[in-house]
mmCIF file with all atom_site columns, C-alpha atoms in Angstrom:
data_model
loop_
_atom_site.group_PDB
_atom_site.id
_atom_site.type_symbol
_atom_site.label_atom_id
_atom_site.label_alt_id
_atom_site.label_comp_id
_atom_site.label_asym_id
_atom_site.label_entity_id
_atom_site.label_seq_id
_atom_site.pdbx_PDB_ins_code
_atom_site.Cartn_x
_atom_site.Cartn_y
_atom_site.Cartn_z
_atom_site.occupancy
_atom_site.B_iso_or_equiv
_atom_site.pdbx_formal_charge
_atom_site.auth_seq_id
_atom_site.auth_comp_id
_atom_site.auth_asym_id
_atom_site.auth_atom_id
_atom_site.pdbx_PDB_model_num
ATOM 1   C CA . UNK A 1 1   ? 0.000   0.000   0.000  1.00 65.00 ? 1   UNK A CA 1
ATOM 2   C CA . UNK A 1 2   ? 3.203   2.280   0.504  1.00 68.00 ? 2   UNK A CA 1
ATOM 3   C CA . UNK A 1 3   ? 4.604   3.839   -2.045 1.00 78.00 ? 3   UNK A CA 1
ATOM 4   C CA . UNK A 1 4   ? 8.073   3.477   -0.871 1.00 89.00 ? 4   UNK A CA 1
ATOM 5   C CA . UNK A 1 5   ? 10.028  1.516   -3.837 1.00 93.00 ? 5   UNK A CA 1
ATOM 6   C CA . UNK A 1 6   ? 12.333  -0.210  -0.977 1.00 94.00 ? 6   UNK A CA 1
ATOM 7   C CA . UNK A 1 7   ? 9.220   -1.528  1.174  1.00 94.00 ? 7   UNK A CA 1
ATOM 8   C CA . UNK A 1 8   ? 7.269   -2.977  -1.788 1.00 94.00 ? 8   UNK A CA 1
ATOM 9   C CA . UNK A 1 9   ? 10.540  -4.547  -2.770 1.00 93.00 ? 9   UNK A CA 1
ATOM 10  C CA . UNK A 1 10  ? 10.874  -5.804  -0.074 1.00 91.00 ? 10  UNK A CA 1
ATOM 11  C CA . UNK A 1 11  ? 7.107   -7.892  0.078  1.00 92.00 ? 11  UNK A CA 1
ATOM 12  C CA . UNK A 1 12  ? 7.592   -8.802  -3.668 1.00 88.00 ? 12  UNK A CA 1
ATOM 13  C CA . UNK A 1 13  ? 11.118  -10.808 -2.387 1.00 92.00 ? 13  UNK A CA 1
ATOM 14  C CA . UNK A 1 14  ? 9.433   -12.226 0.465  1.00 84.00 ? 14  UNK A CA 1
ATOM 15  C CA . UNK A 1 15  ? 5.303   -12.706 -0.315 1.00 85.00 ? 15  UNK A CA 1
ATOM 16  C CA . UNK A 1 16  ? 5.738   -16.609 0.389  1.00 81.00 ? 16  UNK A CA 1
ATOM 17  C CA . UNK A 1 17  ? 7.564   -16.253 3.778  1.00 79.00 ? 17  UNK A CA 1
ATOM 18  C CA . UNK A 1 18  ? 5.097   -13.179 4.503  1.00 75.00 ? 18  UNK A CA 1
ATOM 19  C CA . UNK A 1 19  ? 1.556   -16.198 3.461  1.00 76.00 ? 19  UNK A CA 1
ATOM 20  C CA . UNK A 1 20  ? 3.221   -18.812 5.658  1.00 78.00 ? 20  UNK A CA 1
ATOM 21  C CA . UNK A 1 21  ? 3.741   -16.459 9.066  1.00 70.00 ? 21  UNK A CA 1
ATOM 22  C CA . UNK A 1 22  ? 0.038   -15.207 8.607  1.00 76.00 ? 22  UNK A CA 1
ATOM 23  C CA . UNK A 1 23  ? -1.409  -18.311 7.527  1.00 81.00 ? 23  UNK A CA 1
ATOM 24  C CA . UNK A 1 24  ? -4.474  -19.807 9.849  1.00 84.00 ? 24  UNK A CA 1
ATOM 25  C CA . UNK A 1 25  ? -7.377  -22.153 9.600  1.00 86.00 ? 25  UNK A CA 1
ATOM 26  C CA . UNK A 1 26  ? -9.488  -19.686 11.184 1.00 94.00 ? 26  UNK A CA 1
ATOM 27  C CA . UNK A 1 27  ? -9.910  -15.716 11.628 1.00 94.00 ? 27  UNK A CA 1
ATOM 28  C CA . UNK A 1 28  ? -8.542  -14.253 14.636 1.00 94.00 ? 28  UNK A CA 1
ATOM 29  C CA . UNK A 1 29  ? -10.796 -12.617 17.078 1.00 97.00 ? 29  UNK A CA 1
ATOM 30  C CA . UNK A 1 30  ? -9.723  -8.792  15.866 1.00 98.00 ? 30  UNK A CA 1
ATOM 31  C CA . UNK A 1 31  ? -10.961 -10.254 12.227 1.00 98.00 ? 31  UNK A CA 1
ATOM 32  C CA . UNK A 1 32  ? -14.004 -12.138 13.961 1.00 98.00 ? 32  UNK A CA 1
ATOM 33  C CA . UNK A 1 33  ? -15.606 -9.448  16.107 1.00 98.00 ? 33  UNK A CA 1
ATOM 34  C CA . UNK A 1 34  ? -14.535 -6.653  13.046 1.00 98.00 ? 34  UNK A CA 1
ATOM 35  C CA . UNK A 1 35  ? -16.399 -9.220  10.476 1.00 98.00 ? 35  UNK A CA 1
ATOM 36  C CA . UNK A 1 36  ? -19.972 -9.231  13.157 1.00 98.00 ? 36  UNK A CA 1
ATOM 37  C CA . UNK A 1 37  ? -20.066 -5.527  12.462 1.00 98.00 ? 37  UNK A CA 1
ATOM 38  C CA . UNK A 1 38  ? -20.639 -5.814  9.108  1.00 98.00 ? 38  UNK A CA 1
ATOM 39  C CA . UNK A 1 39  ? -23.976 -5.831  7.765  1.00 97.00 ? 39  UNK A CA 1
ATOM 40  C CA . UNK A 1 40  ? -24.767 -9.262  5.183  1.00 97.00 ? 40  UNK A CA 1
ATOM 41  C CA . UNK A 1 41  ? -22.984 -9.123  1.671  1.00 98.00 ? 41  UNK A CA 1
ATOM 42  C CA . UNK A 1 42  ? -21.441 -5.866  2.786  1.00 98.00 ? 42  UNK A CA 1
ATOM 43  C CA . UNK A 1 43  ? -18.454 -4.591  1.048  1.00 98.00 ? 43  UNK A CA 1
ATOM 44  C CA . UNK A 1 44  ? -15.425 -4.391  2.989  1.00 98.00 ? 44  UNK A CA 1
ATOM 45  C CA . UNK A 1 45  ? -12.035 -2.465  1.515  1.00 98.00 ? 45  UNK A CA 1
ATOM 46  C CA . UNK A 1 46  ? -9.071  -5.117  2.430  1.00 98.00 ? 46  UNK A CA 1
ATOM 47  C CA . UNK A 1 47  ? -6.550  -2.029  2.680  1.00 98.00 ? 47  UNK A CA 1
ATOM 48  C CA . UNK A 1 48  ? -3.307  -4.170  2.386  1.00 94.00 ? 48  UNK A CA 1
ATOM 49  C CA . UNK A 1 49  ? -4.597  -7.552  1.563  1.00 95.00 ? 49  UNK A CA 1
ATOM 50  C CA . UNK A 1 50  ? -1.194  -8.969  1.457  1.00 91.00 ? 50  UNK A CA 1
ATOM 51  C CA . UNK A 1 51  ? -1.990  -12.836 0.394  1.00 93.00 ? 51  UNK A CA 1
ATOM 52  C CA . UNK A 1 52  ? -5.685  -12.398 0.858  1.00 94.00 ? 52  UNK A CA 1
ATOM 53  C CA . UNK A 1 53  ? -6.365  -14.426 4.019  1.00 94.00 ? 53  UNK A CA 1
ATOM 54  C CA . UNK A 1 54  ? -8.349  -12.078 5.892  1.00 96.00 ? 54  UNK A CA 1
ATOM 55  C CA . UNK A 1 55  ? -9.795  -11.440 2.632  1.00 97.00 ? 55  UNK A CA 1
ATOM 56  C CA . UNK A 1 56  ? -10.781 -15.181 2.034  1.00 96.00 ? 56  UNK A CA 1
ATOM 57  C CA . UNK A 1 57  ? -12.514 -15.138 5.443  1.00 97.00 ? 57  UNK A CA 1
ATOM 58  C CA . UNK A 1 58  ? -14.460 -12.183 4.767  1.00 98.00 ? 58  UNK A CA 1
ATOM 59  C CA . UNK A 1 59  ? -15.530 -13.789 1.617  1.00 98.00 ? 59  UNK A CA 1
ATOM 60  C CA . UNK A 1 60  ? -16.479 -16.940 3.536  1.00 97.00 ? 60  UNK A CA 1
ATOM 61  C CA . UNK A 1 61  ? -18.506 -15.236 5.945  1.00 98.00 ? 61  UNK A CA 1
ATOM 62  C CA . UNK A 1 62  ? -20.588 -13.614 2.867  1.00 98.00 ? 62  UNK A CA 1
ATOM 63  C CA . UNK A 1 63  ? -18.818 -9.801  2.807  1.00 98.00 ? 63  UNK A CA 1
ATOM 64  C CA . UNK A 1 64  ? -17.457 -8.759  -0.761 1.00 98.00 ? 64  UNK A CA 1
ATOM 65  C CA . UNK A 1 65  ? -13.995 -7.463  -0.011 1.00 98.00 ? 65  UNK A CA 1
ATOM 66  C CA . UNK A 1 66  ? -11.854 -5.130  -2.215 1.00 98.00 ? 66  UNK A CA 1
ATOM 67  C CA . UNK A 1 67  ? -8.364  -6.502  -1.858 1.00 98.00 ? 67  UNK A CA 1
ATOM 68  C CA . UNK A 1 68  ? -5.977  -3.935  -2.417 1.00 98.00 ? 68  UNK A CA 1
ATOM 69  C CA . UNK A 1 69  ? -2.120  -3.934  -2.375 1.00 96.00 ? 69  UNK A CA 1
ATOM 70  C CA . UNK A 1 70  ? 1.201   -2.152  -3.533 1.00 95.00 ? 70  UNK A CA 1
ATOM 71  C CA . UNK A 1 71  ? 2.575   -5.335  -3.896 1.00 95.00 ? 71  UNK A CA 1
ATOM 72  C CA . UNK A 1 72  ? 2.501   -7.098  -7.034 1.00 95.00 ? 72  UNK A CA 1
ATOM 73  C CA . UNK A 1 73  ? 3.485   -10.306 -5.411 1.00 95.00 ? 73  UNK A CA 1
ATOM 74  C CA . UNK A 1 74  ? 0.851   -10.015 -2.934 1.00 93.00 ? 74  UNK A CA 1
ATOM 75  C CA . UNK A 1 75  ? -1.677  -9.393  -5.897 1.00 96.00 ? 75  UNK A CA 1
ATOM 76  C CA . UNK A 1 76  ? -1.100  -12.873 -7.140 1.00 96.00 ? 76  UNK A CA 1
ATOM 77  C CA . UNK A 1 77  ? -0.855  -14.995 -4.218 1.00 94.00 ? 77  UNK A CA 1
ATOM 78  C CA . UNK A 1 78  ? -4.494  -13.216 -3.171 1.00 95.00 ? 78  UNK A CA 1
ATOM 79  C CA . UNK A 1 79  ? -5.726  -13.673 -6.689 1.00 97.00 ? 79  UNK A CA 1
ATOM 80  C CA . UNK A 1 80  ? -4.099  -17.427 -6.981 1.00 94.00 ? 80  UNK A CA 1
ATOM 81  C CA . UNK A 1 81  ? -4.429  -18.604 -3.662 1.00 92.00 ? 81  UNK A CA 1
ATOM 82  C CA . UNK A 1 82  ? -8.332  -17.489 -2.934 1.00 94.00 ? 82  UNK A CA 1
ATOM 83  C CA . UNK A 1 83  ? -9.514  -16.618 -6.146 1.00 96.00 ? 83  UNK A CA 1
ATOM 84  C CA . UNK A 1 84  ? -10.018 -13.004 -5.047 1.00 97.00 ? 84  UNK A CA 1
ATOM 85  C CA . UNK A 1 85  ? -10.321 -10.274 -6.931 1.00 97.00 ? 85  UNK A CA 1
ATOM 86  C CA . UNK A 1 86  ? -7.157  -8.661  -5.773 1.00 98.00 ? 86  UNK A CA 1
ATOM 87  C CA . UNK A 1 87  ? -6.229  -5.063  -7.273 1.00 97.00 ? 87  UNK A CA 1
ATOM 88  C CA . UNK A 1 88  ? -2.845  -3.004  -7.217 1.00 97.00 ? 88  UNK A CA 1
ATOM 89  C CA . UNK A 1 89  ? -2.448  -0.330  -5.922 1.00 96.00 ? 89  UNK A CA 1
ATOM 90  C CA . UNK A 1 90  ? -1.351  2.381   -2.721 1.00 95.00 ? 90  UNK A CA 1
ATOM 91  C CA . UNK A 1 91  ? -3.017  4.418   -0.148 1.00 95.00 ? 91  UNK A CA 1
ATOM 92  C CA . UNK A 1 92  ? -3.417  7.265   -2.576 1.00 94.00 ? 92  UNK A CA 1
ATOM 93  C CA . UNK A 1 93  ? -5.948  5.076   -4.330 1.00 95.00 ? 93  UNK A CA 1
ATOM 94  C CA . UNK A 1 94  ? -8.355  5.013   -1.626 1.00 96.00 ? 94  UNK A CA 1
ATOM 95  C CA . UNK A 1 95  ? -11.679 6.745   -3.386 1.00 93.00 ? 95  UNK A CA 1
ATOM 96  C CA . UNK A 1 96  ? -15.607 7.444   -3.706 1.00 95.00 ? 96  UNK A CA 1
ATOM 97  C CA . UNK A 1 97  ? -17.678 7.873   -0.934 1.00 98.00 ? 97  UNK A CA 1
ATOM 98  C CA . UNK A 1 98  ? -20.134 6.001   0.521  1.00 98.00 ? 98  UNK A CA 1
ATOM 99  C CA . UNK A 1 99  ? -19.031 3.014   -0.649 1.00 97.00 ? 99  UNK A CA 1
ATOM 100 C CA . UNK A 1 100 ? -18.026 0.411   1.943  1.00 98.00 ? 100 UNK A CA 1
ATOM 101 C CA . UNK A 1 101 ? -19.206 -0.784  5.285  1.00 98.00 ? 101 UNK A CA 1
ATOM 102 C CA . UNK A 1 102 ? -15.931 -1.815  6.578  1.00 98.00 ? 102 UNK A CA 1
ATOM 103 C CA . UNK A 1 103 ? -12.510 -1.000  6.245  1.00 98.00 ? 103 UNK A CA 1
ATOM 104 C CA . UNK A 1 104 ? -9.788  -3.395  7.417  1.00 98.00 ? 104 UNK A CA 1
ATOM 105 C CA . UNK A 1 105 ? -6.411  -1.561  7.608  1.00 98.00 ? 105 UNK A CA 1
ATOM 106 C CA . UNK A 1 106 ? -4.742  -4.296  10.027 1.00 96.00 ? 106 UNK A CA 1
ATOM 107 C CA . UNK A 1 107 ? -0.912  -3.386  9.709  1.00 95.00 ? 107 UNK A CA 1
ATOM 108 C CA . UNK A 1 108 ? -0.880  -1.706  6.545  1.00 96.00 ? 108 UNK A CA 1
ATOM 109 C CA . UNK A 1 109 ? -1.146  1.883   7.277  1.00 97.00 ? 109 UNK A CA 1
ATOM 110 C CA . UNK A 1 110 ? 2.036   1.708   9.507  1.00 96.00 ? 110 UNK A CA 1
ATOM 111 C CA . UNK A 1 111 ? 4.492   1.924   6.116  1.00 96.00 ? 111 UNK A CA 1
ATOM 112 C CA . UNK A 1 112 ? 2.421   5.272   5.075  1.00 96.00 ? 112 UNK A CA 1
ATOM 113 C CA . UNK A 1 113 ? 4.410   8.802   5.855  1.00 94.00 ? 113 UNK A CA 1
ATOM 114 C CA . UNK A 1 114 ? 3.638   10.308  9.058  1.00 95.00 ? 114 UNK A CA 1
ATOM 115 C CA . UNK A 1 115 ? 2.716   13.509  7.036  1.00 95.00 ? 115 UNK A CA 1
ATOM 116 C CA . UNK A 1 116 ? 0.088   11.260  4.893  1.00 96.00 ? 116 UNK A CA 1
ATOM 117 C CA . UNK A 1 117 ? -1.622  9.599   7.748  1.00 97.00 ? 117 UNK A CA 1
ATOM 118 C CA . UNK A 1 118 ? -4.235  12.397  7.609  1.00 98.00 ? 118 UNK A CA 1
ATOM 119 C CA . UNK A 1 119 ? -5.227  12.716  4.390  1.00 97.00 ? 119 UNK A CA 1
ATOM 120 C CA . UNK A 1 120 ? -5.273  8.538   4.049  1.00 98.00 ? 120 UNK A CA 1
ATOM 121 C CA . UNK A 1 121 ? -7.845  8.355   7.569  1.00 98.00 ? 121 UNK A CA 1
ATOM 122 C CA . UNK A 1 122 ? -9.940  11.420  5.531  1.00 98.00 ? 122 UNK A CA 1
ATOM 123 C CA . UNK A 1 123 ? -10.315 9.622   2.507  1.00 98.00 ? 123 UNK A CA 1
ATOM 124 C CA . UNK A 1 124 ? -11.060 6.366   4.394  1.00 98.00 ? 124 UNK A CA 1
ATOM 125 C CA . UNK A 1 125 ? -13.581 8.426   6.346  1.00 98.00 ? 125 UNK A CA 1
ATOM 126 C CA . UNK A 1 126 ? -15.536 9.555   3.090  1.00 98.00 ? 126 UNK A CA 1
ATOM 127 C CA . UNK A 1 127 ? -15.051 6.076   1.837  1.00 98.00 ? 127 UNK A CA 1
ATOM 128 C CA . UNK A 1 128 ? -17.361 4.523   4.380  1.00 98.00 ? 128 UNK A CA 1
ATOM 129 C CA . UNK A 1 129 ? -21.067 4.236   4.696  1.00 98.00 ? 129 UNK A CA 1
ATOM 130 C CA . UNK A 1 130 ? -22.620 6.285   7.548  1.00 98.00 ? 130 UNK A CA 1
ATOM 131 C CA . UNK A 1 131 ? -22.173 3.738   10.402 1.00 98.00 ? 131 UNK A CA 1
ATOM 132 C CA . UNK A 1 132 ? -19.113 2.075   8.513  1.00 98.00 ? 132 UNK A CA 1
ATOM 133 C CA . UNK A 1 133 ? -16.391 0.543   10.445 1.00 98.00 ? 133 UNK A CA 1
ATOM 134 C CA . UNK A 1 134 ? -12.859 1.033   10.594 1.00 98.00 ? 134 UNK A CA 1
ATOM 135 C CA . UNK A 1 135 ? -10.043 -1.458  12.020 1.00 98.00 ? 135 UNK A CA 1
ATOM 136 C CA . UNK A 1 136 ? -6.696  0.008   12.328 1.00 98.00 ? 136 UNK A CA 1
ATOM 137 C CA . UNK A 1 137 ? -3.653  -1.921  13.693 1.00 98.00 ? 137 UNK A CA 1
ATOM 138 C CA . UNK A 1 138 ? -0.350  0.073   14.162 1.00 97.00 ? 138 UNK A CA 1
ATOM 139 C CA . UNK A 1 139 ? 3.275   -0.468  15.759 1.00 96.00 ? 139 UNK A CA 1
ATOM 140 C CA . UNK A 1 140 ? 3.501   1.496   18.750 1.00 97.00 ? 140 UNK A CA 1
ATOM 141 C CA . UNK A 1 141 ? 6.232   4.165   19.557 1.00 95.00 ? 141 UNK A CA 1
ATOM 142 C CA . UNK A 1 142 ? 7.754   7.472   17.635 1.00 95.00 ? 142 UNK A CA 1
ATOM 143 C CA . UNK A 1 143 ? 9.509   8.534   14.743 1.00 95.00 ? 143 UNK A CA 1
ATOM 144 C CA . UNK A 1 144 ? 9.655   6.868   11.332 1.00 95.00 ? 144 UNK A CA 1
ATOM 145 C CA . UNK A 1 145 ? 12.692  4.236   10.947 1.00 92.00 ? 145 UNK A CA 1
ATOM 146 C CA . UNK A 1 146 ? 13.077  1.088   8.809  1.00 94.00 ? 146 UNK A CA 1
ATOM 147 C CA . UNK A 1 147 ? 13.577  -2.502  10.388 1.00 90.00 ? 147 UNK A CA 1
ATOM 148 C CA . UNK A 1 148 ? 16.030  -5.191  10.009 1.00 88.00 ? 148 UNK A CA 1
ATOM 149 C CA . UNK A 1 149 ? 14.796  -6.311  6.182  1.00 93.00 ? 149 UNK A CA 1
ATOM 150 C CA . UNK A 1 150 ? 14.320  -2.487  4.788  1.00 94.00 ? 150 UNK A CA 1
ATOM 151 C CA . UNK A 1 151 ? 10.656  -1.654  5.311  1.00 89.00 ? 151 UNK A CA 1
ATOM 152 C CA . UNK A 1 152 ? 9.894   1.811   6.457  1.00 95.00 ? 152 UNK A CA 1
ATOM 153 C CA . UNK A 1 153 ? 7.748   2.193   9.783  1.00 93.00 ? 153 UNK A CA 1
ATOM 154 C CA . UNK A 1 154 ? 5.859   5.284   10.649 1.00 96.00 ? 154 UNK A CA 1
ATOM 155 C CA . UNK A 1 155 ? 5.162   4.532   14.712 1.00 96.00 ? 155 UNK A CA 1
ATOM 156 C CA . UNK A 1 156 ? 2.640   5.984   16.756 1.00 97.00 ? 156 UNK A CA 1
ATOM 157 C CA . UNK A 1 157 ? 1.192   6.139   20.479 1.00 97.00 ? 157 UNK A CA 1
ATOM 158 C CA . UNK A 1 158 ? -2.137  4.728   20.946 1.00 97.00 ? 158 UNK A CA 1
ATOM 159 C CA . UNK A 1 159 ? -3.062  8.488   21.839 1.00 98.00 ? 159 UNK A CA 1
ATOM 160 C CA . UNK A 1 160 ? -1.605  9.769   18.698 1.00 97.00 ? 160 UNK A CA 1
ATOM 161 C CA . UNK A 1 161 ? -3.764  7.280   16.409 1.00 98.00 ? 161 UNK A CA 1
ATOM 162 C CA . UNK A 1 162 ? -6.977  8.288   18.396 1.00 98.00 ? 162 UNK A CA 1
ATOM 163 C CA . UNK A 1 163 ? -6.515  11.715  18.083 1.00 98.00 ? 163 UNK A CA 1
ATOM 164 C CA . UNK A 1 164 ? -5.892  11.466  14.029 1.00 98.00 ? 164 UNK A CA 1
ATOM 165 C CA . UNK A 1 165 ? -8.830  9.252   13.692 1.00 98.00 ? 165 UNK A CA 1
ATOM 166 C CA . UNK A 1 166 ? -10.827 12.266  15.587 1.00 98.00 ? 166 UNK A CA 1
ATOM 167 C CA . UNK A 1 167 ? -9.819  14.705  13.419 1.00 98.00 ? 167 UNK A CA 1
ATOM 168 C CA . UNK A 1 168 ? -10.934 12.597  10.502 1.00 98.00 ? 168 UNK A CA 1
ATOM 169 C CA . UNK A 1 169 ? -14.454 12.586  12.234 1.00 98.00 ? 169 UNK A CA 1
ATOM 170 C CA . UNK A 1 170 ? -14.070 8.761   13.676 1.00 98.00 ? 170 UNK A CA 1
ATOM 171 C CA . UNK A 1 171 ? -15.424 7.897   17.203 1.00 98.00 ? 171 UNK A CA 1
ATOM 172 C CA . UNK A 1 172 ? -13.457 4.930   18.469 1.00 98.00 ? 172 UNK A CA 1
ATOM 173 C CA . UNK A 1 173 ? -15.492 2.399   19.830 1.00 98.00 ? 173 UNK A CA 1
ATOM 174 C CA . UNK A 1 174 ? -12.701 -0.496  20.770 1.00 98.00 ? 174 UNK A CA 1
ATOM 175 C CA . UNK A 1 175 ? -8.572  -0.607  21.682 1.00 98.00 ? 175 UNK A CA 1
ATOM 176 C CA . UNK A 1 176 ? -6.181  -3.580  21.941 1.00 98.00 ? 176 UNK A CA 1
ATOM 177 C CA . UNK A 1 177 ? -2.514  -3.544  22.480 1.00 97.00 ? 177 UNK A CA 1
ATOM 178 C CA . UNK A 1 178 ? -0.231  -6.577  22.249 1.00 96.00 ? 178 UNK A CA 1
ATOM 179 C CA . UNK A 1 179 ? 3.379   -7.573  21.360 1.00 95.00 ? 179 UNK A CA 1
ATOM 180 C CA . UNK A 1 180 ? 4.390   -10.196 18.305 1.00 88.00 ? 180 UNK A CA 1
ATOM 181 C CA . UNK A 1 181 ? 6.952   -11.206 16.357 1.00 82.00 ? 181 UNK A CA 1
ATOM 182 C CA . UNK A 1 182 ? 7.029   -10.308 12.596 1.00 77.00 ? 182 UNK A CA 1
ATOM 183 C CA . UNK A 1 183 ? 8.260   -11.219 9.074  1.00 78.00 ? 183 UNK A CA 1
ATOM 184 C CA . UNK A 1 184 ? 11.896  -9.309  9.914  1.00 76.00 ? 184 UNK A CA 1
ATOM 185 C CA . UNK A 1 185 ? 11.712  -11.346 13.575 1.00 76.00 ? 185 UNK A CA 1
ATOM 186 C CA . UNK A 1 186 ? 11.441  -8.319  15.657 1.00 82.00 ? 186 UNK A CA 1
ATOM 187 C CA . UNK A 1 187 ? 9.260   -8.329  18.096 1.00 88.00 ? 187 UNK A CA 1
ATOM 188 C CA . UNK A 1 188 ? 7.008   -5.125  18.422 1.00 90.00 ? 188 UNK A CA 1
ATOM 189 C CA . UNK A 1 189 ? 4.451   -3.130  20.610 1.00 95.00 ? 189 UNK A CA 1
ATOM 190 C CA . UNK A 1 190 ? 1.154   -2.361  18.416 1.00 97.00 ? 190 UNK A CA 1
ATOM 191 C CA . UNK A 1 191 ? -1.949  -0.652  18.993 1.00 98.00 ? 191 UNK A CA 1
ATOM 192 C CA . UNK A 1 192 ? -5.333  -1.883  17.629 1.00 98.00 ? 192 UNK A CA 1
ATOM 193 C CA . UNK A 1 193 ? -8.081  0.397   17.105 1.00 98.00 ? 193 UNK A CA 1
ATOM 194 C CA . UNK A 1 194 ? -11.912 0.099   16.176 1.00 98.00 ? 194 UNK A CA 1
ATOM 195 C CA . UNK A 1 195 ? -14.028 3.334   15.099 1.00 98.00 ? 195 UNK A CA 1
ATOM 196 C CA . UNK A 1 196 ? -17.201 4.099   13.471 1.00 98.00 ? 196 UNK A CA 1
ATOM 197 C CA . UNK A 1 197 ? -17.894 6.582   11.439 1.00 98.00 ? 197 UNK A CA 1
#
């Protein structure tokens, strides 16, 4: 979803490892309690689909997601793997209004620029339905820095995320905060979010 050459290169190289560590028989309960929210045959933006698991889910528990990632790698294991309809492309292509009921942003919105975060929460904003829900997972801390394989990290505090979905006009409804291990093998603080619009 970034647009950062060096952080897309970096999911192309390693889309397989990336499928394997995210790879379950079931949703977890973030993607469980986010999917109950959703009204029947909703539509549901997938904003970083990655491999399309969550996607696949969604898709079993009747939603319509729009998978959408910067990766081209990604793209194909979503579209190969689950037969999804899995579309390129970055934050900036977040459009229309009014047009989903859910947005699931679950780690993707972490490799945007601080700067951006804004704008991209705005557009997702206008994007939902009156009602619509957002889910928003970030690493937790401050500054902007890459990690041990080259992908570049914007980091927030759970304040700081709360306060930019505010502005946008969200009214958070849910928090969770955790620590796990990732594709580079760090392990991280993050911050998960729920808000309505």
């Amino acid at each position: 979803m970034t647009s950062d050459p060096r952080t897309i290169a970096v999911y192309n190289a390693k889309a397989a490892d990336y499928a394997d560590l995210v790879q379950t028989d079931q949703p977890d309960r973030h993607l469980r309690d986010f999917m109950a929210l959703i009204p029947a045959a909703g539509r549901v933006l997938d904003l970083g689909c990655g491999p399309g698991r969550a996607s696949y889910f969604m898709t079993q528990a009747g939603l319509k997601p729009d998978p959408l990632d910067a990766s081209t790698s990604m793209v194909e294991l979503a579209q190969t793997s689950y037969d999804l309809p899995a579309r390129l492309g970055t934050f900036h292509d977040i459009t229309g209004e009014n047009v989903y009921a859910g947005v699931w942003a679950n780690f993707s919105l972490l490799h945007a620029q601080r700067a951006d975060l804004p704008v991209h929460l705005d557009a997702i904003f206008q994007s939902l339905t009156p009602g619509g829900t957002l889910h928003i997972g970030m690493k937790t801390g401050t500054g902007q820095s890459r990690d041990g394989i080259d992908r570049r990290y914007t980091y927030v505090t759970e304040v700081e995320l709360e306060t930019l979905l505010n502005h946008a006009g969200f009214r958070v409804n849910f928090r969770d905060t955790g620590l796990d291990k990732g594709l580079s093998g760090e392990i991280a603080p993050w911050v998960i979010l729920r808000a309505e619009k």
